[in-house]
PDB file of C-alpha atoms in Angstrom:
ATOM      1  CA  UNK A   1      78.829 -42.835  53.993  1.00 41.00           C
ATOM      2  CA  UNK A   2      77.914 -44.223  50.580  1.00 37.00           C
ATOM      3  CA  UNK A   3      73.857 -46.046  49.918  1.00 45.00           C
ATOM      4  CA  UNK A   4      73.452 -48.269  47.780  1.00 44.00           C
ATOM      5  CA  UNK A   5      70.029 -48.627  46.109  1.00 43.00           C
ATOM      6  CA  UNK A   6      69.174 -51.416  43.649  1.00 47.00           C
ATOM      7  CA  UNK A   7      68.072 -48.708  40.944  1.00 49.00           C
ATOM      8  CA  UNK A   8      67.959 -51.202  37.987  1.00 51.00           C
ATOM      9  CA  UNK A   9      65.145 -53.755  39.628  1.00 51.00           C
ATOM     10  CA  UNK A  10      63.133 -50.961  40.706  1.00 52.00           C
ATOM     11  CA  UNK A  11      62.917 -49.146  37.485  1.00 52.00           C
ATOM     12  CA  UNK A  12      61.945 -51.965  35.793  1.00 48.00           C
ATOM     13  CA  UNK A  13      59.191 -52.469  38.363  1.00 48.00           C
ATOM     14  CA  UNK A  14      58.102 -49.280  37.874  1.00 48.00           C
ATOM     15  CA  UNK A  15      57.949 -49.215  34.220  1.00 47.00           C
ATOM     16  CA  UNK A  16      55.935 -52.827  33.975  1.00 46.00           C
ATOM     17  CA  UNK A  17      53.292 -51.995  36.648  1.00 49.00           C
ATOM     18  CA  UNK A  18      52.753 -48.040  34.761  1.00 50.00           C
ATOM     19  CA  UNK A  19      52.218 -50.179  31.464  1.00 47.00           C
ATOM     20  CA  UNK A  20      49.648 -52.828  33.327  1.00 51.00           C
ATOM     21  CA  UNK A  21      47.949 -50.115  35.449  1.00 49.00           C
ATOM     22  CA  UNK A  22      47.324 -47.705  32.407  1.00 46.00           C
ATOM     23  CA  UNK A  23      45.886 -50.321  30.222  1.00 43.00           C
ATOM     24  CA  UNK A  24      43.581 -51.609  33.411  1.00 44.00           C
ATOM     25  CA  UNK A  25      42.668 -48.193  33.462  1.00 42.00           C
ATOM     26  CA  UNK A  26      41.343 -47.808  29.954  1.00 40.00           C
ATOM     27  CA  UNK A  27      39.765 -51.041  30.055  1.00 41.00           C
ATOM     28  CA  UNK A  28      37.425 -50.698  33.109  1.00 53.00           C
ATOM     29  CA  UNK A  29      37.043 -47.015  33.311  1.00 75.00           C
ATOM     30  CA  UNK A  30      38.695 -46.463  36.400  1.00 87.00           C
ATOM     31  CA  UNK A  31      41.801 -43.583  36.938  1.00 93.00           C
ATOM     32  CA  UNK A  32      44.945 -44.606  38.011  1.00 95.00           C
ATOM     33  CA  UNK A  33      46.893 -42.639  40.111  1.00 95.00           C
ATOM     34  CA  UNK A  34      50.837 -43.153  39.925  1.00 96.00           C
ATOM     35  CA  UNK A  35      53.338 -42.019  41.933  1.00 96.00           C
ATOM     36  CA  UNK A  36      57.207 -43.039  41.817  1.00 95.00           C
ATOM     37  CA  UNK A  37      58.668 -43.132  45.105  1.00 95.00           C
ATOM     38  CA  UNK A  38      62.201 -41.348  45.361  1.00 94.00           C
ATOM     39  CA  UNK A  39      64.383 -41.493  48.327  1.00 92.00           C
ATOM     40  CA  UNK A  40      67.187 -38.288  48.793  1.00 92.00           C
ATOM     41  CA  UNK A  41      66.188 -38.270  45.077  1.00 91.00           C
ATOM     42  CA  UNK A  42      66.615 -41.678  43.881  1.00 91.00           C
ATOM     43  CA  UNK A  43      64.175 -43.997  42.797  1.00 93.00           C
ATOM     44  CA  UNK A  44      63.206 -47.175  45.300  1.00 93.00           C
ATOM     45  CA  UNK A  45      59.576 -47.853  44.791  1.00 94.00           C
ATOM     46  CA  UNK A  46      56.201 -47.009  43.271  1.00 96.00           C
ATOM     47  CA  UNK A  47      52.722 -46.532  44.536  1.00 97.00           C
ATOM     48  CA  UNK A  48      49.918 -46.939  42.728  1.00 97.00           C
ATOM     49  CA  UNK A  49      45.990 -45.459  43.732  1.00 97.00           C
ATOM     50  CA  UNK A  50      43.160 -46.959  41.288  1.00 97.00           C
ATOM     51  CA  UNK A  51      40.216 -45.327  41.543  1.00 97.00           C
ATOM     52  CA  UNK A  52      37.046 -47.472  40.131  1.00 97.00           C
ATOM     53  CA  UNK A  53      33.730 -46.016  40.081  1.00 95.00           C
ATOM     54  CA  UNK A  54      30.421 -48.062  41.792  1.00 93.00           C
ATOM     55  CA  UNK A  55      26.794 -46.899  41.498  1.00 92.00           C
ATOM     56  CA  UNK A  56      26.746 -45.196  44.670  1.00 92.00           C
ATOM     57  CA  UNK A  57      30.626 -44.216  44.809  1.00 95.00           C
ATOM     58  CA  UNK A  58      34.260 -45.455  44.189  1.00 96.00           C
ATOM     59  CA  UNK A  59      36.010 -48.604  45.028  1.00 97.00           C
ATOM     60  CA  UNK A  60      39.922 -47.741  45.825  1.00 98.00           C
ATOM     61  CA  UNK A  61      42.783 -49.784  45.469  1.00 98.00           C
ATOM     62  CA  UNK A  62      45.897 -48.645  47.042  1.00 98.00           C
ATOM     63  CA  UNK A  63      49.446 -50.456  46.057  1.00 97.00           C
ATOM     64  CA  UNK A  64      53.006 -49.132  47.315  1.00 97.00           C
ATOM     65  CA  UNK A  65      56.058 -50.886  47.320  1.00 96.00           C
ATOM     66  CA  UNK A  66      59.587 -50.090  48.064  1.00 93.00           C
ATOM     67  CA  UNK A  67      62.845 -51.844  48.296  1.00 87.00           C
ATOM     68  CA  UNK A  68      66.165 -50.131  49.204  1.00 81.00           C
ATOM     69  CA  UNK A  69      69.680 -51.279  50.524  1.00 76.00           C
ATOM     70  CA  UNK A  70      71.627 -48.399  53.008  1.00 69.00           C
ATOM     71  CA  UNK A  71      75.248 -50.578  53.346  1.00 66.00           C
ATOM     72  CA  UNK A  72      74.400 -53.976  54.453  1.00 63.00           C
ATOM     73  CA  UNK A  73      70.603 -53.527  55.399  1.00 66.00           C
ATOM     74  CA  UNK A  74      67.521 -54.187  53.455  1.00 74.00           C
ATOM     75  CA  UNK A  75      64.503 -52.055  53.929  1.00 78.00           C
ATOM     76  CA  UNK A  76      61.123 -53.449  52.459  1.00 91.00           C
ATOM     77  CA  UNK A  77      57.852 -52.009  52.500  1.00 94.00           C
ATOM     78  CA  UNK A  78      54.924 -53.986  50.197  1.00 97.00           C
ATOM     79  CA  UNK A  79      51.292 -52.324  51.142  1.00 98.00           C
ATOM     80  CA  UNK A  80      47.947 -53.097  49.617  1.00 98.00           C
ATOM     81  CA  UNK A  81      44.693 -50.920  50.585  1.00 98.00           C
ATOM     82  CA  UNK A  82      41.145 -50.963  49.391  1.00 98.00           C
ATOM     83  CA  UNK A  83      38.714 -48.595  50.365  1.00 98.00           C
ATOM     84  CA  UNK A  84      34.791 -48.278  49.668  1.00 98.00           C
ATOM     85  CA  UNK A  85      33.040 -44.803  49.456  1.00 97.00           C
ATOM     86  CA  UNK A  86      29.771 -44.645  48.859  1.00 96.00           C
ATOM     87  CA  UNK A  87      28.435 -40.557  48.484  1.00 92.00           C
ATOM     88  CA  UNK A  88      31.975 -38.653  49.314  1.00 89.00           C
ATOM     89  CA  UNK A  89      31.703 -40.999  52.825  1.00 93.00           C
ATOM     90  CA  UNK A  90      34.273 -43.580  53.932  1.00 96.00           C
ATOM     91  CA  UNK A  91      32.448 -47.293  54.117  1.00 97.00           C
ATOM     92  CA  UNK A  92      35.179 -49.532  54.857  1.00 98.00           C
ATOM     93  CA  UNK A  93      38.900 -50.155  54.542  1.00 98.00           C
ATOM     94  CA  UNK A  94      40.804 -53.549  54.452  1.00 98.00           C
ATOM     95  CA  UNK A  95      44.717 -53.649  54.376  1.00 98.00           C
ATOM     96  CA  UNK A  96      47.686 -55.595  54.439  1.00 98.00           C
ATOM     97  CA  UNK A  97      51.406 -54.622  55.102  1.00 97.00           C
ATOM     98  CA  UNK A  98      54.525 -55.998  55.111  1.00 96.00           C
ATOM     99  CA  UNK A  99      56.173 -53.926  56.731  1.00 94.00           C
ATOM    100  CA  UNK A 100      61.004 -55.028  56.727  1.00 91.00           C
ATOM    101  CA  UNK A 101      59.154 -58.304  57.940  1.00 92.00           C
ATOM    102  CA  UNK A 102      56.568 -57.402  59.925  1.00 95.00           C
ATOM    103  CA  UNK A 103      52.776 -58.423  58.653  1.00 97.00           C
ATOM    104  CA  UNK A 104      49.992 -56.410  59.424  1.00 97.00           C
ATOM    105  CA  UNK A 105      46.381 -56.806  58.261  1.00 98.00           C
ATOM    106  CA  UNK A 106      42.845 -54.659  59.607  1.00 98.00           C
ATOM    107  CA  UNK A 107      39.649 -54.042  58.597  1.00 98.00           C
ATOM    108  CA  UNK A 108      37.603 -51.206  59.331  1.00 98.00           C
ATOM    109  CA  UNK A 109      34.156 -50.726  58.789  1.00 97.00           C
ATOM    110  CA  UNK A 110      32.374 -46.978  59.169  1.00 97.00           C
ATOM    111  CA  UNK A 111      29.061 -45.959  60.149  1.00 95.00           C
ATOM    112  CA  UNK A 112      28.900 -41.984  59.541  1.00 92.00           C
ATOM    113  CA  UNK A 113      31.597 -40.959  61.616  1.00 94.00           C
ATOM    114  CA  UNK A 114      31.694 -44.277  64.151  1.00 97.00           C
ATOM    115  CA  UNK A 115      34.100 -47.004  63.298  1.00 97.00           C
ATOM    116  CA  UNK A 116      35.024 -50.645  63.955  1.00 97.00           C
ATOM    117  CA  UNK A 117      38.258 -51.533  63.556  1.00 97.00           C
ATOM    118  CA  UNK A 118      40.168 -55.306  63.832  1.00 97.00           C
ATOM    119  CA  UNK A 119      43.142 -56.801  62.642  1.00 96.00           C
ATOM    120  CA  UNK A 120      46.161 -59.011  63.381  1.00 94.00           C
ATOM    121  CA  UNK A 121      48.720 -56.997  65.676  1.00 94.00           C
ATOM    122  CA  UNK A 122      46.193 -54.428  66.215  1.00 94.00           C
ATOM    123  CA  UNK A 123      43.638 -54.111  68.689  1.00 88.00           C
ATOM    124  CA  UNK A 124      40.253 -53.584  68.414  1.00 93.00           C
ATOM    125  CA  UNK A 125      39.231 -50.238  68.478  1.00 94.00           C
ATOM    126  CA  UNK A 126      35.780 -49.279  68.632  1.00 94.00           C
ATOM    127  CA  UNK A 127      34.975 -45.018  68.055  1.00 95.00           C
ATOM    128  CA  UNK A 128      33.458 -42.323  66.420  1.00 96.00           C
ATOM    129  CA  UNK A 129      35.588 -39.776  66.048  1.00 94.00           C
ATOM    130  CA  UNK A 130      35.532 -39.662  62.490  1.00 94.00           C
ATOM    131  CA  UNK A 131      38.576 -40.475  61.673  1.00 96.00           C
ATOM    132  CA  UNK A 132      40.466 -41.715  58.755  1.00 96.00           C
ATOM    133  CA  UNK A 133      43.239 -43.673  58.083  1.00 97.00           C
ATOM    134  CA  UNK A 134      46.085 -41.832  56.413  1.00 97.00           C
ATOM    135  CA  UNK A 135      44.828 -41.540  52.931  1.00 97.00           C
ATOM    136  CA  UNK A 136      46.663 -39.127  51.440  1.00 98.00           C
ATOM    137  CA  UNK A 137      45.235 -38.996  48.040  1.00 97.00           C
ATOM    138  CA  UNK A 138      42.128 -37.356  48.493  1.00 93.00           C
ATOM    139  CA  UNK A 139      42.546 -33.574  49.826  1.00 97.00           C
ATOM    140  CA  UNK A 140      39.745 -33.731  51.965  1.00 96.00           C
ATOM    141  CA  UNK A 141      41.895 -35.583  54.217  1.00 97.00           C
ATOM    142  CA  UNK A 142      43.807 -31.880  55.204  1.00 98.00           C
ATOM    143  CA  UNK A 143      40.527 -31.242  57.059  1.00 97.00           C
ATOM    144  CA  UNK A 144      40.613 -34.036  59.274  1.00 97.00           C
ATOM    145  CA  UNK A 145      42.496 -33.491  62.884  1.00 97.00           C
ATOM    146  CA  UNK A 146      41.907 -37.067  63.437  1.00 97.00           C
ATOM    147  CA  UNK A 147      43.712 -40.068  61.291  1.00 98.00           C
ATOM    148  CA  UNK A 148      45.157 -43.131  61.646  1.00 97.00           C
ATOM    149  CA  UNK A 149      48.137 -45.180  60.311  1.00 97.00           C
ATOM    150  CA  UNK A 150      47.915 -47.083  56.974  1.00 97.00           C
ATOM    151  CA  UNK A 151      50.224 -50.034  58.344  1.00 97.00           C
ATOM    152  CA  UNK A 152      48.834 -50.686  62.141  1.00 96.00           C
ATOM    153  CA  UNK A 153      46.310 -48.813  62.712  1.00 96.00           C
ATOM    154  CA  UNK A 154      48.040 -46.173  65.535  1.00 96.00           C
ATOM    155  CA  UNK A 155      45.621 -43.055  66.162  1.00 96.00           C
ATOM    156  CA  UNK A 156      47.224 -39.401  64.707  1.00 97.00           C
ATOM    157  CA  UNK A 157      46.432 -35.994  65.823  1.00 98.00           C
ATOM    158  CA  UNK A 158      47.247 -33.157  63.536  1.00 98.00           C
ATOM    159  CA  UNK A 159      46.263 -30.282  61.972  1.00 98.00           C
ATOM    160  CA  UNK A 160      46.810 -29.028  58.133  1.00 98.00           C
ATOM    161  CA  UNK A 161      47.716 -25.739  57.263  1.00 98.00           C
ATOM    162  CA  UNK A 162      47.018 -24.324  53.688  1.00 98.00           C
ATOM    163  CA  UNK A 163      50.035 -23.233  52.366  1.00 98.00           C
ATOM    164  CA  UNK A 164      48.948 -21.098  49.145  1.00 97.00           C
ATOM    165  CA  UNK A 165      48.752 -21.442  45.396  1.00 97.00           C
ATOM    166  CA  UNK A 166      52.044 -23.224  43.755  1.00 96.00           C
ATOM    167  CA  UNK A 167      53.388 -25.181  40.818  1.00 94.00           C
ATOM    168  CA  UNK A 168      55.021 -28.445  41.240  1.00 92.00           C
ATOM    169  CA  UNK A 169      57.633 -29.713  38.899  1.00 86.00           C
ATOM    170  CA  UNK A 170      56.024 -33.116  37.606  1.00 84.00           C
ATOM    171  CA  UNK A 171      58.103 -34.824  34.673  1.00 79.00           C
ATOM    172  CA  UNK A 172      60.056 -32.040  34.074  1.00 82.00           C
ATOM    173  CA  UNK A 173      57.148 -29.697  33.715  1.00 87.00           C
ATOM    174  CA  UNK A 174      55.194 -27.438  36.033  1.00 91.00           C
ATOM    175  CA  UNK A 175      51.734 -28.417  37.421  1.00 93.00           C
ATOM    176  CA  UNK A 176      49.206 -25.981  39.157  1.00 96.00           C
ATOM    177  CA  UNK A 177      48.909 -27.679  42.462  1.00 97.00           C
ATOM    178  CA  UNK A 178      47.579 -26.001  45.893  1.00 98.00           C
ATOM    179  CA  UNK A 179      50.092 -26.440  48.565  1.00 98.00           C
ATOM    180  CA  UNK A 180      49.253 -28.158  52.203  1.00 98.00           C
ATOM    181  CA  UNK A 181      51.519 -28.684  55.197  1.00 98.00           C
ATOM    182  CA  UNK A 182      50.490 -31.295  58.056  1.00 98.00           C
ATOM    183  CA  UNK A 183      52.144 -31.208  61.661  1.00 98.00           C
ATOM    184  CA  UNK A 184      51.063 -32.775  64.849  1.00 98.00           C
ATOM    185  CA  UNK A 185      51.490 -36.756  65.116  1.00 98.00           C
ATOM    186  CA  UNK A 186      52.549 -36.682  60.944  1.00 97.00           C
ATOM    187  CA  UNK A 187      54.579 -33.956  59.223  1.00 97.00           C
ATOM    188  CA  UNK A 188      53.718 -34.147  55.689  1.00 98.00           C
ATOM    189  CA  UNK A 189      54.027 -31.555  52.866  1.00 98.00           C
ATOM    190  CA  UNK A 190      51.274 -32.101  50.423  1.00 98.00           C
ATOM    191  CA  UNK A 191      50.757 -30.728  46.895  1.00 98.00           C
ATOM    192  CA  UNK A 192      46.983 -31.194  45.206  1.00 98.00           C
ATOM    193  CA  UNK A 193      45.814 -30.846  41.584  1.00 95.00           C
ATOM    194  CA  UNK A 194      42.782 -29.097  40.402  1.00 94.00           C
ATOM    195  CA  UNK A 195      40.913 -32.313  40.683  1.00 93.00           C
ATOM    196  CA  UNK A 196      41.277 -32.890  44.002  1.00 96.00           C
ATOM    197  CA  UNK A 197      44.174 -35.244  43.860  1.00 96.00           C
ATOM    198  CA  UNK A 198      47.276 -35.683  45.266  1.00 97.00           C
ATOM    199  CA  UNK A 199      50.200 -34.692  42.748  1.00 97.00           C
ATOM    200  CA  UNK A 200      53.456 -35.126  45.771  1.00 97.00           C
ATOM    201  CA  UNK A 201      54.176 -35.406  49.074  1.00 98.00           C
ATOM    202  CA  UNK A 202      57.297 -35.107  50.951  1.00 97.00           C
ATOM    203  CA  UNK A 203      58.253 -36.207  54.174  1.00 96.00           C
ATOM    204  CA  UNK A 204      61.441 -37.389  56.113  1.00 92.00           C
ATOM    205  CA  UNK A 205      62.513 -40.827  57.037  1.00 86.00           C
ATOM    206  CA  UNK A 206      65.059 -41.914  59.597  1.00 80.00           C
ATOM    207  CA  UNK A 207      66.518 -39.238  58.138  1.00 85.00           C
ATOM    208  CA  UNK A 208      66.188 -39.222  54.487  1.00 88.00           C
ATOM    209  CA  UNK A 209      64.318 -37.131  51.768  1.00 94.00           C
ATOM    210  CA  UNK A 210      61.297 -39.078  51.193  1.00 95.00           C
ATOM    211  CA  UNK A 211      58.890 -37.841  47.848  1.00 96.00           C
ATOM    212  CA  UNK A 212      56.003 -39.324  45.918  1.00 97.00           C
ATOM    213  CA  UNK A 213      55.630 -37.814  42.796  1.00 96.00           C
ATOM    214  CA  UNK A 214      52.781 -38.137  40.347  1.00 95.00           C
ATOM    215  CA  UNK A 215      54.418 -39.359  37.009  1.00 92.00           C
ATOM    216  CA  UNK A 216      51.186 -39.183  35.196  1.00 77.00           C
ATOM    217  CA  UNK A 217      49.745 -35.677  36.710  1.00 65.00           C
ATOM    218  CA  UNK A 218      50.232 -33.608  33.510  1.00 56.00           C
ATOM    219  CA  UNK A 219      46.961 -35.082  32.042  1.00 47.00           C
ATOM    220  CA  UNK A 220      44.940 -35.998  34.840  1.00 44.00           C
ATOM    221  CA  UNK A 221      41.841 -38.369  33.874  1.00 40.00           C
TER     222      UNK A 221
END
């Protein structure tokens, strides 16, 4: 059975929003984070993590799109996060998903470890177990056993194993990255950088090879 991925669109996606994101990125002060999104090893999105610096924390802005024909379907995935830390602590989270048609928006607003959370198609959930939503940029997330999905909100329970010490092949070079490996309600693979970021992940999807890669790892900011 033969896929068919629009390659050519999503390239040039990539390549404009890397050119916008890097110069917002020298202008303001912030570091951007970008990933290309590669499905059985081609190329059908991008996500993008700006991190912005406040007084009292960071103000994150999370962006992934991806667009992909398999035969005659289209699959289309447009997310947009932004979180508030203030101190290393979660503050609040506001998203919005499109997710092959389906729109999903919540709000969450933390309290040390206690939550209230609201959106359209998800209910109100009201809780303190400390949990986060699947933010998988920040490697304190592999100590959480408690998360919850970026698109509606559905609670995870997992645990994250560290792997060891590795290198990860970024733009054709190799990166010192520590390796992570989450089972449970999510089964993720996760490589982080010496700074705490995330450089890849890798995870399957109705049955494909799904990566994000960090195209811009080799000098991180």
């Amino acid at each position: 059975m033969r896929n068919h991925i629009a390659k050519g669109s999503i390239s040039a996606l990539i390549v404009v929003f890397m050119i916008q994101c890097a110069t917002a990125s020298l202008a303001f002060g912030s570091e951007t984070l970008n990933f290309r999104i590669l499905k059985d090893g081609e190329p059908i999105g991008y996500e993008t993590v700006e991190i912005t610096p406040t007084a009292t924390g960071q103000i994150v802005k999370v962006e992934t799109l991806t667009d992909v024909r398999v035969l005659f379907l289209r699959f289309h995935y447009d997310h947009q996060r932004t979180e508030q830390w203030k101190d290393g602590k979660l503050v609040s989270v506001e998203t919005t998903t499109n997710d092959d048609g389906t729109y999903y928006t919540w709000q969450a607003s933390y309290d040390a470890d206690c939550y209230v959370l609201t959106g359209t198609r998800v209910g109100k959930r009201d809780a303190c177990d400390a949990a986060w939503p699947l933010t998988l940029w920040h490697e304190d997330v592999t100590g959480k056993t408690d998360l919850f999905s970026v698109i509606n909100a559905e609670p995870y329970s997992v645990h994250t194993q560290r792997i060891g010490e590795e290198t990860v092949m970024v733009e054709s070079r190799e990166t010192p990255a520590v390796h992570y490996e989450m089972s449970g309600d999510v089964d993720r693979k996760l490589w982080y950088g010496t700074d705490g970021k995330l450089l890849k992940t890798s995870f399957k999807r109705k049955g494909y090879d799904i990566d994000f890669i960090r195209v811009d790892a080799i000098h991180p900011q």
